[in-house]
Amino acid sequence: MKIAIIGVGYWGPNLTRNFAKHPDVESVVCFDLKKERLERVVKDFPGIDVASSYDQILRDKTINGVVIATPLSSHFELAKAALEQKKHVLIEKPMTGSTQEAAELIDLAEKNSCALMVDHTFVYNGAVQKMRDLIDSKEIGDILYYDAVRVNLGLFQGDINVVWDLAPHDISIMDFLLNKKPVAVSAVGWSHYDKYEDIAYVTMFFADNCIAHVHVSWLAPVKVRRILIGGSNKMIVYDDMEAFEKIKIYDKGVEVTTKEEVDKILVQYRMGDMYAPKFGTTEPLAAVANEFVESINARRKPLTDGVAGLNIIRILEAAEKSIKNKGLVVEL
Ligand SMILES: NC(=O)c1ccc[n+]([C@@H]2O[C@H](COP(=O)([O-])OP(=O)(O)OC[C@H]3O[C@@H](n4cnc5c(N)ncnc54)[C@H](O)[C@@H]3O)[C@@H](O)[C@H]2O)c1
């Protein structure tokens, strides 16, 4: 299999390294509009080929898969052109700038029998997969809330706000963990320096008793990567900044009874043990590369396929609309 990586800025070289070491990948060819980026890739990864144009990649019939790691504004056009040439496509998050574009790519991939995958890297993270096992096993109970914070002094992006940049991580983790989709979104955000919001608070409502919130910011003095998941039985804390024990399971919660004669609720706290489960530590991006290759080989849909990408774009689009309308609740 021959794989092309388009865009070798910050993230593209990580994809290049992981595809280059995959046993089923014979060769990797990179393309970037900036020559110096290609020169650096050649220096860092001996044996990697480079192309002089995207057209050269599209015309090369020996290239089976195209990986798009350019800024969001070019994802749709690059992916569409590759799918039209019947090449399998892996797109970086967020998949596209609109649900309409995402749906068009899904249809085109279907029509041309191509794999279409989105790099929701955290879905391939051992800690996230462990949390999914715990939730599926019912150990956590019914999920009452999902609360994520992803803030630091982040890199201001040139074409998107902080919601489109950072929230895809937390929303794709949520989409993978909870067996349900939100029914409405309300978001507020603020831009202090540029036209794009640099801080935002996104709330998602579900049809049942569950609520989710994602706080993203490029303006925090410290780096926080923390998700709290509250269940009716137990609660999970996932702190990605912890070197060890990134996931902690707390046997804590509340039990509520109603005292009918006084029409008052009685809340009792359950303070049980905490434990930190072990999980697999394979590099998530190696698992992403493997899933793309295996889905092509087996002619099956990848775990994070176009529809998974579209689910996230639908929420981001609604959040953007809500931000423009000062937190208006937007139905999904
Ligand atoms: N999955 C993750 O954890 C993760 C992490 C970081 C970035 N990303 C995603 O990866 C993508 C790229 O982000 P980045 O931080 O590497 O950006 P970047 O700006 O550092 O690099 C993008 C590269 O793409 C090149 N480029 C732009 N338009 C092009 C085109 N039409 N053809 C060829 N090359 C082109 C640029 O010259 C640049 O070198 C974004 O979609 C981003 O959201 C994902």
CSV table of C-alpha atoms and ligand atoms in Angstrom, one decimal:
chain,number,residue,atom,x,y,z
A,1,MET,CA,0.0,0.0,0.0
A,2,LYS,CA,1.2,3.5,-0.8
A,3,ILE,CA,0.0,6.4,1.3
A,4,ALA,CA,0.2,10.2,0.6
A,5,ILE,CA,0.3,12.7,3.4
A,6,ILE,CA,-0.9,16.2,2.5
A,7,GLY,CA,0.2,18.9,4.8
A,8,VAL,CA,3.3,18.3,6.9
A,9,GLY,CA,3.2,21.3,9.3
A,10,TYR,CA,2.8,20.4,13.0
A,11,TRP,CA,0.6,17.2,12.9
A,12,GLY,CA,1.4,15.8,9.4
A,13,PRO,CA,4.9,14.6,10.4
A,14,ASN,CA,3.4,12.5,13.3
A,15,LEU,CA,1.1,10.9,10.7
A,16,THR,CA,4.1,10.4,8.4
A,17,ARG,CA,6.1,8.6,11.1
A,18,ASN,CA,3.2,6.3,12.0
A,19,PHE,CA,2.3,5.3,8.4
A,20,ALA,CA,6.0,4.9,7.5
A,21,LYS,CA,6.4,2.2,10.2
A,22,HIS,CA,3.2,0.4,9.4
A,23,PRO,CA,4.1,-3.1,8.1
A,24,ASP,CA,1.5,-3.0,5.2
A,25,VAL,CA,2.6,0.4,4.0
A,26,GLU,CA,5.4,0.1,1.3
A,27,SER,CA,6.0,3.8,0.9
A,28,VAL,CA,4.8,7.2,2.0
A,29,VAL,CA,4.9,10.3,-0.2
A,30,CYS,CA,4.3,13.8,1.3
A,31,PHE,CA,3.1,17.0,-0.2
A,32,ASP,CA,2.9,20.5,1.3
A,33,LEU,CA,2.5,23.9,-0.4
A,34,LYS,CA,5.6,25.1,1.6
A,35,LYS,CA,8.9,23.7,0.2
A,36,GLU,CA,10.7,24.1,3.5
A,37,ARG,CA,8.2,21.8,5.2
A,38,LEU,CA,8.9,19.1,2.6
A,39,GLU,CA,12.7,19.6,3.0
A,40,ARG,CA,12.3,19.0,6.8
A,41,VAL,CA,10.3,15.8,6.3
A,42,VAL,CA,13.0,14.4,4.0
A,43,LYS,CA,15.6,15.2,6.5
A,44,ASP,CA,13.6,13.8,9.5
A,45,PHE,CA,12.4,10.7,7.7
A,46,PRO,CA,14.9,9.2,5.3
A,47,GLY,CA,13.3,7.2,2.6
A,48,ILE,CA,10.1,9.3,2.4
A,49,ASP,CA,9.2,10.5,-1.1
A,50,VAL,CA,7.9,14.0,-1.8
A,51,ALA,CA,5.6,15.2,-4.6
A,52,SER,CA,5.8,18.6,-6.4
A,53,SER,CA,2.0,19.1,-6.6
A,54,TYR,CA,-1.3,17.6,-5.4
A,55,ASP,CA,-2.1,16.8,-9.0
A,56,GLN,CA,0.9,14.5,-9.1
A,57,ILE,CA,-0.6,12.6,-6.1
A,58,LEU,CA,-4.1,12.4,-7.7
A,59,ARG,CA,-2.7,11.1,-11.0
A,60,ASP,CA,-0.5,8.5,-9.3
A,61,LYS,CA,-2.5,5.3,-9.6
A,62,THR,CA,-0.2,3.4,-7.2
A,63,ILE,CA,-1.3,5.7,-4.3
A,64,ASN,CA,-4.2,4.0,-2.5
A,65,GLY,CA,-4.7,6.3,0.4
A,66,VAL,CA,-4.6,10.0,1.0
A,67,VAL,CA,-4.2,11.5,4.4
A,68,ILE,CA,-5.2,15.2,4.8
A,69,ALA,CA,-3.5,17.1,7.5
A,70,THR,CA,-3.9,20.7,6.3
A,71,PRO,CA,-5.9,23.5,8.0
A,72,LEU,CA,-9.7,23.0,8.0
A,73,SER,CA,-10.5,25.4,5.1
A,74,SER,CA,-8.9,23.0,2.6
A,75,HIS,CA,-10.2,19.7,4.0
A,76,PHE,CA,-13.3,19.4,1.8
A,77,GLU,CA,-11.7,20.3,-1.6
A,78,LEU,CA,-8.6,18.1,-1.1
A,79,ALA,CA,-10.8,15.1,0.2
A,80,LYS,CA,-13.3,15.5,-2.6
A,81,ALA,CA,-10.5,15.5,-5.3
A,82,ALA,CA,-9.0,12.3,-3.8
A,83,LEU,CA,-12.3,10.5,-3.5
A,84,GLU,CA,-13.1,11.4,-7.2
A,85,GLN,CA,-9.9,9.6,-8.1
A,86,LYS,CA,-11.2,6.6,-6.1
A,87,LYS,CA,-8.5,7.0,-3.4
A,88,HIS,CA,-9.3,6.1,0.3
A,89,VAL,CA,-9.2,9.2,2.5
A,90,LEU,CA,-8.3,9.9,6.1
A,91,ILE,CA,-9.1,13.5,7.1
A,92,GLU,CA,-7.8,15.3,10.2
A,93,LYS,CA,-10.4,16.6,12.7
A,94,PRO,CA,-12.6,18.5,12.3
A,95,MET,CA,-13.7,16.7,9.1
A,96,THR,CA,-15.2,19.7,7.2
A,97,GLY,CA,-16.4,23.2,7.8
A,98,SER,CA,-20.1,22.3,7.4
A,99,THR,CA,-22.5,19.3,7.6
A,100,GLN,CA,-23.3,19.8,3.9
A,101,GLU,CA,-19.7,19.2,2.9
A,102,ALA,CA,-19.4,16.2,5.3
A,103,ALA,CA,-22.5,14.6,3.8
A,104,GLU,CA,-21.2,15.2,0.3
A,105,LEU,CA,-17.9,13.4,1.1
A,106,ILE,CA,-19.8,10.5,2.7
A,107,ASP,CA,-21.9,10.1,-0.4
A,108,LEU,CA,-18.9,10.3,-2.7
A,109,ALA,CA,-17.0,7.7,-0.7
A,110,GLU,CA,-20.0,5.4,-0.8
A,111,LYS,CA,-20.4,5.8,-4.6
A,112,ASN,CA,-16.7,5.1,-5.3
A,113,SER,CA,-16.4,2.3,-2.7
A,114,CYS,CA,-13.7,4.2,-0.8
A,115,ALA,CA,-12.9,4.2,2.9
A,116,LEU,CA,-13.6,7.6,4.5
A,117,MET,CA,-12.1,8.1,7.9
A,118,VAL,CA,-11.7,11.0,10.3
A,119,ASP,CA,-8.7,11.2,12.7
A,120,HIS,CA,-10.6,11.4,16.0
A,121,THR,CA,-7.3,10.5,17.7
A,122,PHE,CA,-8.6,10.2,21.3
A,123,VAL,CA,-11.0,7.4,20.3
A,124,TYR,CA,-7.9,5.3,19.7
A,125,ASN,CA,-6.4,6.3,23.1
A,126,GLY,CA,-6.1,3.4,25.6
A,127,ALA,CA,-7.6,5.5,28.4
A,128,VAL,CA,-10.7,6.4,26.4
A,129,GLN,CA,-11.2,2.8,25.3
A,130,LYS,CA,-10.9,1.7,29.0
A,131,MET,CA,-13.6,4.3,29.9
A,132,ARG,CA,-15.8,2.9,27.2
A,133,ASP,CA,-15.4,-0.6,28.6
A,134,LEU,CA,-16.3,0.6,32.1
A,135,ILE,CA,-19.4,2.4,30.8
A,136,ASP,CA,-20.5,-0.5,28.6
A,137,SER,CA,-20.1,-2.9,31.5
A,138,LYS,CA,-22.6,-0.8,33.5
A,139,GLU,CA,-20.1,-0.3,36.3
A,140,ILE,CA,-20.6,3.5,36.1
A,141,GLY,CA,-24.4,3.2,35.9
A,142,ASP,CA,-26.5,5.7,33.9
A,143,ILE,CA,-24.5,8.6,32.7
A,144,LEU,CA,-25.7,11.8,34.4
A,145,TYR,CA,-23.2,14.2,33.0
A,146,TYR,CA,-20.0,14.6,30.9
A,147,ASP,CA,-17.9,17.6,31.8
A,148,ALA,CA,-14.7,18.4,29.8
A,149,VAL,CA,-12.1,21.1,30.2
A,150,ARG,CA,-9.4,21.6,27.5
A,151,VAL,CA,-7.6,24.9,28.1
A,152,ASN,CA,-4.0,26.3,27.8
A,153,LEU,CA,-2.2,29.1,26.3
A,154,GLY,CA,-3.0,27.7,22.9
A,155,LEU,CA,-1.9,28.4,19.4
A,156,PHE,CA,-4.4,30.9,17.8
A,157,GLN,CA,-5.6,29.3,14.5
A,158,GLY,CA,-5.8,31.4,11.4
A,159,ASP,CA,-9.0,30.0,10.0
A,160,ILE,CA,-11.2,28.7,12.9
A,161,ASN,CA,-12.2,29.6,16.4
A,162,VAL,CA,-11.3,27.6,19.6
A,163,VAL,CA,-14.5,25.5,19.4
A,164,TRP,CA,-13.6,24.1,15.9
A,165,ASP,CA,-10.0,23.7,17.0
A,166,LEU,CA,-10.2,22.0,20.4
A,167,ALA,CA,-13.8,20.9,21.1
A,168,PRO,CA,-13.7,18.1,18.4
A,169,HIS,CA,-11.5,16.1,20.8
A,170,ASP,CA,-13.9,16.2,23.7
A,171,ILE,CA,-17.0,15.9,21.6
A,172,SER,CA,-15.6,12.9,19.7
A,173,ILE,CA,-14.7,11.3,23.0
A,174,MET,CA,-18.2,11.9,24.3
A,175,ASP,CA,-19.7,10.5,21.0
A,176,PHE,CA,-17.6,7.4,21.4
A,177,LEU,CA,-18.3,6.9,25.2
A,178,LEU,CA,-22.1,7.6,25.5
A,179,ASN,CA,-24.5,5.5,23.5
A,180,LYS,CA,-26.6,8.5,22.8
A,181,LYS,CA,-26.6,11.8,20.9
A,182,PRO,CA,-27.3,15.3,22.2
A,183,VAL,CA,-30.6,16.8,21.0
A,184,ALA,CA,-29.7,20.5,21.5
A,185,VAL,CA,-26.7,22.8,22.0
A,186,SER,CA,-26.2,26.1,23.6
A,187,ALA,CA,-22.8,27.9,23.5
A,188,VAL,CA,-21.3,31.2,24.4
A,189,GLY,CA,-17.8,32.4,23.4
A,190,TRP,CA,-15.7,35.5,23.2
A,191,SER,CA,-13.0,36.8,21.0
A,192,HIS,CA,-10.6,39.1,22.8
A,193,TYR,CA,-8.0,39.7,20.1
A,194,ASP,CA,-9.2,38.5,16.7
A,195,LYS,CA,-12.4,37.8,14.9
A,196,TYR,CA,-12.3,34.2,16.1
A,197,GLU,CA,-13.5,33.2,19.7
A,198,ASP,CA,-10.5,32.3,21.9
A,199,ILE,CA,-12.7,31.0,24.8
A,200,ALA,CA,-16.0,29.1,24.7
A,201,TYR,CA,-18.4,27.2,26.8
A,202,VAL,CA,-20.5,24.6,25.0
A,203,THR,CA,-23.5,22.9,26.7
A,204,MET,CA,-25.2,19.8,25.1
A,205,PHE,CA,-28.6,18.5,26.2
A,206,PHE,CA,-29.8,15.0,25.8
A,207,ALA,CA,-33.3,13.6,25.6
A,208,ASP,CA,-32.8,11.8,29.0
A,209,ASN,CA,-31.4,13.0,32.3
A,210,CYS,CA,-27.9,13.6,30.9
A,211,ILE,CA,-26.1,16.9,30.3
A,212,ALA,CA,-22.7,17.6,28.8
A,213,HIS,CA,-20.4,20.6,28.9
A,214,VAL,CA,-17.1,21.4,27.1
A,215,HIS,CA,-15.0,24.4,28.1
A,216,VAL,CA,-12.2,25.2,25.6
A,217,SER,CA,-9.8,28.1,25.7
A,218,TRP,CA,-6.5,29.3,24.1
A,219,LEU,CA,-6.2,31.8,27.0
A,220,ALA,CA,-5.5,29.8,30.1
A,221,PRO,CA,-2.2,30.2,32.0
A,222,VAL,CA,-2.1,26.5,32.8
A,223,LYS,CA,-2.8,23.4,30.6
A,224,VAL,CA,-5.8,21.4,31.8
A,225,ARG,CA,-7.0,18.3,30.0
A,226,ARG,CA,-9.7,16.9,32.3
A,227,ILE,CA,-13.0,15.0,31.8
A,228,LEU,CA,-15.4,14.2,34.6
A,229,ILE,CA,-18.1,11.6,33.9
A,230,GLY,CA,-20.8,11.2,36.5
A,231,GLY,CA,-22.7,8.0,36.7
A,232,SER,CA,-25.6,6.8,38.9
A,233,ASN,CA,-23.2,4.2,40.4
A,234,LYS,CA,-19.7,5.6,40.1
A,235,MET,CA,-17.8,8.6,38.8
A,236,ILE,CA,-14.8,8.8,36.4
A,237,VAL,CA,-12.0,11.4,36.4
A,238,TYR,CA,-9.8,11.3,33.3
A,239,ASP,CA,-6.8,13.7,33.7
A,240,ASP,CA,-4.6,13.5,30.6
A,241,MET,CA,-2.0,15.6,32.2
A,242,GLU,CA,-1.3,13.0,34.9
A,243,ALA,CA,1.8,11.0,34.1
A,244,PHE,CA,0.4,7.8,35.7
A,245,GLU,CA,-3.2,7.0,36.9
A,246,LYS,CA,-4.8,9.1,34.2
A,247,ILE,CA,-8.2,7.5,34.9
A,248,LYS,CA,-9.6,7.3,38.4
A,249,ILE,CA,-12.9,5.6,39.3
A,250,TYR,CA,-14.6,6.9,42.4
A,251,ASP,CA,-17.3,4.9,44.1
A,252,LYS,CA,-19.0,8.1,45.1
A,253,GLY,CA,-22.4,9.4,44.5
A,254,VAL,CA,-25.7,10.4,46.1
A,255,GLU,CA,-28.8,8.5,47.0
A,256,VAL,CA,-32.0,10.5,47.2
A,257,THR,CA,-35.1,9.6,49.1
A,258,THR,CA,-38.3,11.7,49.5
A,259,LYS,CA,-39.8,12.1,52.9
A,260,GLU,CA,-43.4,12.3,51.9
A,261,GLU,CA,-44.8,13.8,55.0
A,262,VAL,CA,-42.6,16.9,54.7
A,263,ASP,CA,-42.3,16.8,50.9
A,264,LYS,CA,-38.6,17.2,51.2
A,265,ILE,CA,-35.8,15.2,49.5
A,266,LEU,CA,-33.1,13.6,51.6
A,267,VAL,CA,-29.7,13.4,50.1
A,268,GLN,CA,-27.3,10.8,51.4
A,269,TYR,CA,-23.7,10.6,50.2
A,270,ARG,CA,-21.9,7.4,49.2
A,271,MET,CA,-18.2,7.7,49.9
A,272,GLY,CA,-16.6,4.5,48.7
A,273,ASP,CA,-13.1,3.6,47.4
A,274,MET,CA,-11.2,4.9,44.5
A,275,TYR,CA,-9.1,2.9,42.1
A,276,ALA,CA,-7.0,3.7,39.0
A,277,PRO,CA,-7.5,1.0,36.3
A,278,LYS,CA,-4.7,0.0,33.9
A,279,PHE,CA,-5.1,0.5,30.1
A,280,GLY,CA,-3.2,-0.1,26.9
A,281,THR,CA,-0.5,2.4,26.0
A,282,THR,CA,-0.1,2.0,22.3
A,283,GLU,CA,0.5,5.4,20.6
A,284,PRO,CA,-3.1,6.4,19.5
A,285,LEU,CA,-1.8,7.7,16.1
A,286,ALA,CA,-0.3,4.3,15.4
A,287,ALA,CA,-3.8,2.8,16.1
A,288,VAL,CA,-5.3,5.4,13.8
A,289,ALA,CA,-2.9,4.5,10.9
A,290,ASN,CA,-3.6,0.8,11.6
A,291,GLU,CA,-7.4,1.3,11.5
A,292,PHE,CA,-7.2,3.2,8.2
A,293,VAL,CA,-5.0,0.5,6.6
A,294,GLU,CA,-7.1,-2.4,8.0
A,295,SER,CA,-10.4,-0.8,6.8
A,296,ILE,CA,-8.9,-0.5,3.3
A,297,ASN,CA,-7.6,-4.1,3.3
A,298,ALA,CA,-10.9,-5.5,4.7
A,299,ARG,CA,-13.1,-3.2,2.6
A,300,ARG,CA,-15.0,-2.3,5.8
A,301,LYS,CA,-16.0,1.0,7.4
A,302,PRO,CA,-13.4,2.4,9.8
A,303,LEU,CA,-14.3,2.9,13.5
A,304,THR,CA,-14.3,6.7,13.1
A,305,ASP,CA,-15.9,6.9,9.6
A,306,GLY,CA,-17.4,9.8,7.8
A,307,VAL,CA,-20.7,9.5,9.8
A,308,ALA,CA,-18.7,9.8,13.1
A,309,GLY,CA,-17.1,12.9,11.6
A,310,LEU,CA,-20.5,14.3,10.5
A,311,ASN,CA,-21.9,13.8,14.0
A,312,ILE,CA,-19.2,16.1,15.4
A,313,ILE,CA,-19.5,18.7,12.7
A,314,ARG,CA,-23.3,18.9,13.4
A,315,ILE,CA,-22.6,19.8,17.0
A,316,LEU,CA,-19.8,22.3,16.1
A,317,GLU,CA,-22.1,24.0,13.5
A,318,ALA,CA,-24.9,24.3,16.1
A,319,ALA,CA,-22.4,25.7,18.7
A,320,GLU,CA,-21.2,28.3,16.2
A,321,LYS,CA,-24.8,29.4,15.5
A,322,SER,CA,-25.6,29.5,19.2
A,323,ILE,CA,-22.4,31.6,19.9
A,324,LYS,CA,-23.5,34.1,17.2
A,325,ASN,CA,-26.9,34.3,19.0
A,326,LYS,CA,-25.6,34.7,22.6
A,327,GLY,CA,-26.3,31.2,23.7
A,328,LEU,CA,-29.5,30.5,21.9
A,329,VAL,CA,-30.6,26.8,22.3
A,330,VAL,CA,-30.1,25.2,18.8
A,331,GLU,CA,-31.9,22.0,18.3
A,332,LEU,CA,-30.0,19.2,16.5
B,1,LIG,N1,-5.7,14.8,15.8
B,1,LIG,C1,-5.1,15.7,16.5
B,1,LIG,O1,-4.8,15.5,17.7
B,1,LIG,C2,-4.6,16.9,15.8
B,1,LIG,C3,-3.6,17.7,16.4
B,1,LIG,C4,-3.1,18.8,15.8
B,1,LIG,C5,-3.7,19.2,14.6
B,1,LIG,N2,-4.7,18.4,14.0
B,1,LIG,C6,-5.4,18.8,12.8
B,1,LIG,O2,-4.4,18.7,11.7
B,1,LIG,C7,-4.7,19.7,10.7
B,1,LIG,C8,-3.4,20.5,10.5
B,1,LIG,O3,-3.0,21.1,11.7
B,1,LIG,P1,-1.5,21.6,12.0
B,1,LIG,O4,-1.5,22.0,13.4
B,1,LIG,O5,-0.6,20.5,11.6
B,1,LIG,O6,-1.5,22.8,11.0
B,1,LIG,P2,-0.1,23.5,10.4
B,1,LIG,O7,-0.5,24.9,10.0
B,1,LIG,O8,1.0,23.4,11.4
B,1,LIG,O9,0.2,22.6,9.2
B,1,LIG,C9,-0.6,22.6,8.0
B,1,LIG,C10,0.3,22.4,6.8
B,1,LIG,O10,-0.6,22.3,5.7
B,1,LIG,C11,0.0,23.0,4.6
B,1,LIG,N3,-1.0,23.3,3.6
B,1,LIG,C12,-2.0,24.2,3.7
B,1,LIG,N4,-2.9,24.1,2.7
B,1,LIG,C13,-2.4,23.1,1.8
B,1,LIG,C14,-2.8,22.6,0.6
B,1,LIG,N5,-3.9,23.0,0.0
B,1,LIG,N6,-2.0,21.6,0.1
B,1,LIG,C15,-0.9,21.1,0.7
B,1,LIG,N7,-0.5,21.6,1.9
B,1,LIG,C16,-1.2,22.6,2.4
B,1,LIG,C17,0.7,24.2,5.2
B,1,LIG,O11,1.7,24.7,4.4
B,1,LIG,C18,1.2,23.6,6.5
B,1,LIG,O12,2.6,23.1,6.4
B,1,LIG,C19,-5.8,20.5,11.2
B,1,LIG,O13,-7.0,20.0,10.7
B,1,LIG,C20,-5.8,20.3,12.7
B,1,LIG,O14,-7.1,20.4,13.3
B,1,LIG,C21,-5.1,17.3,14.6
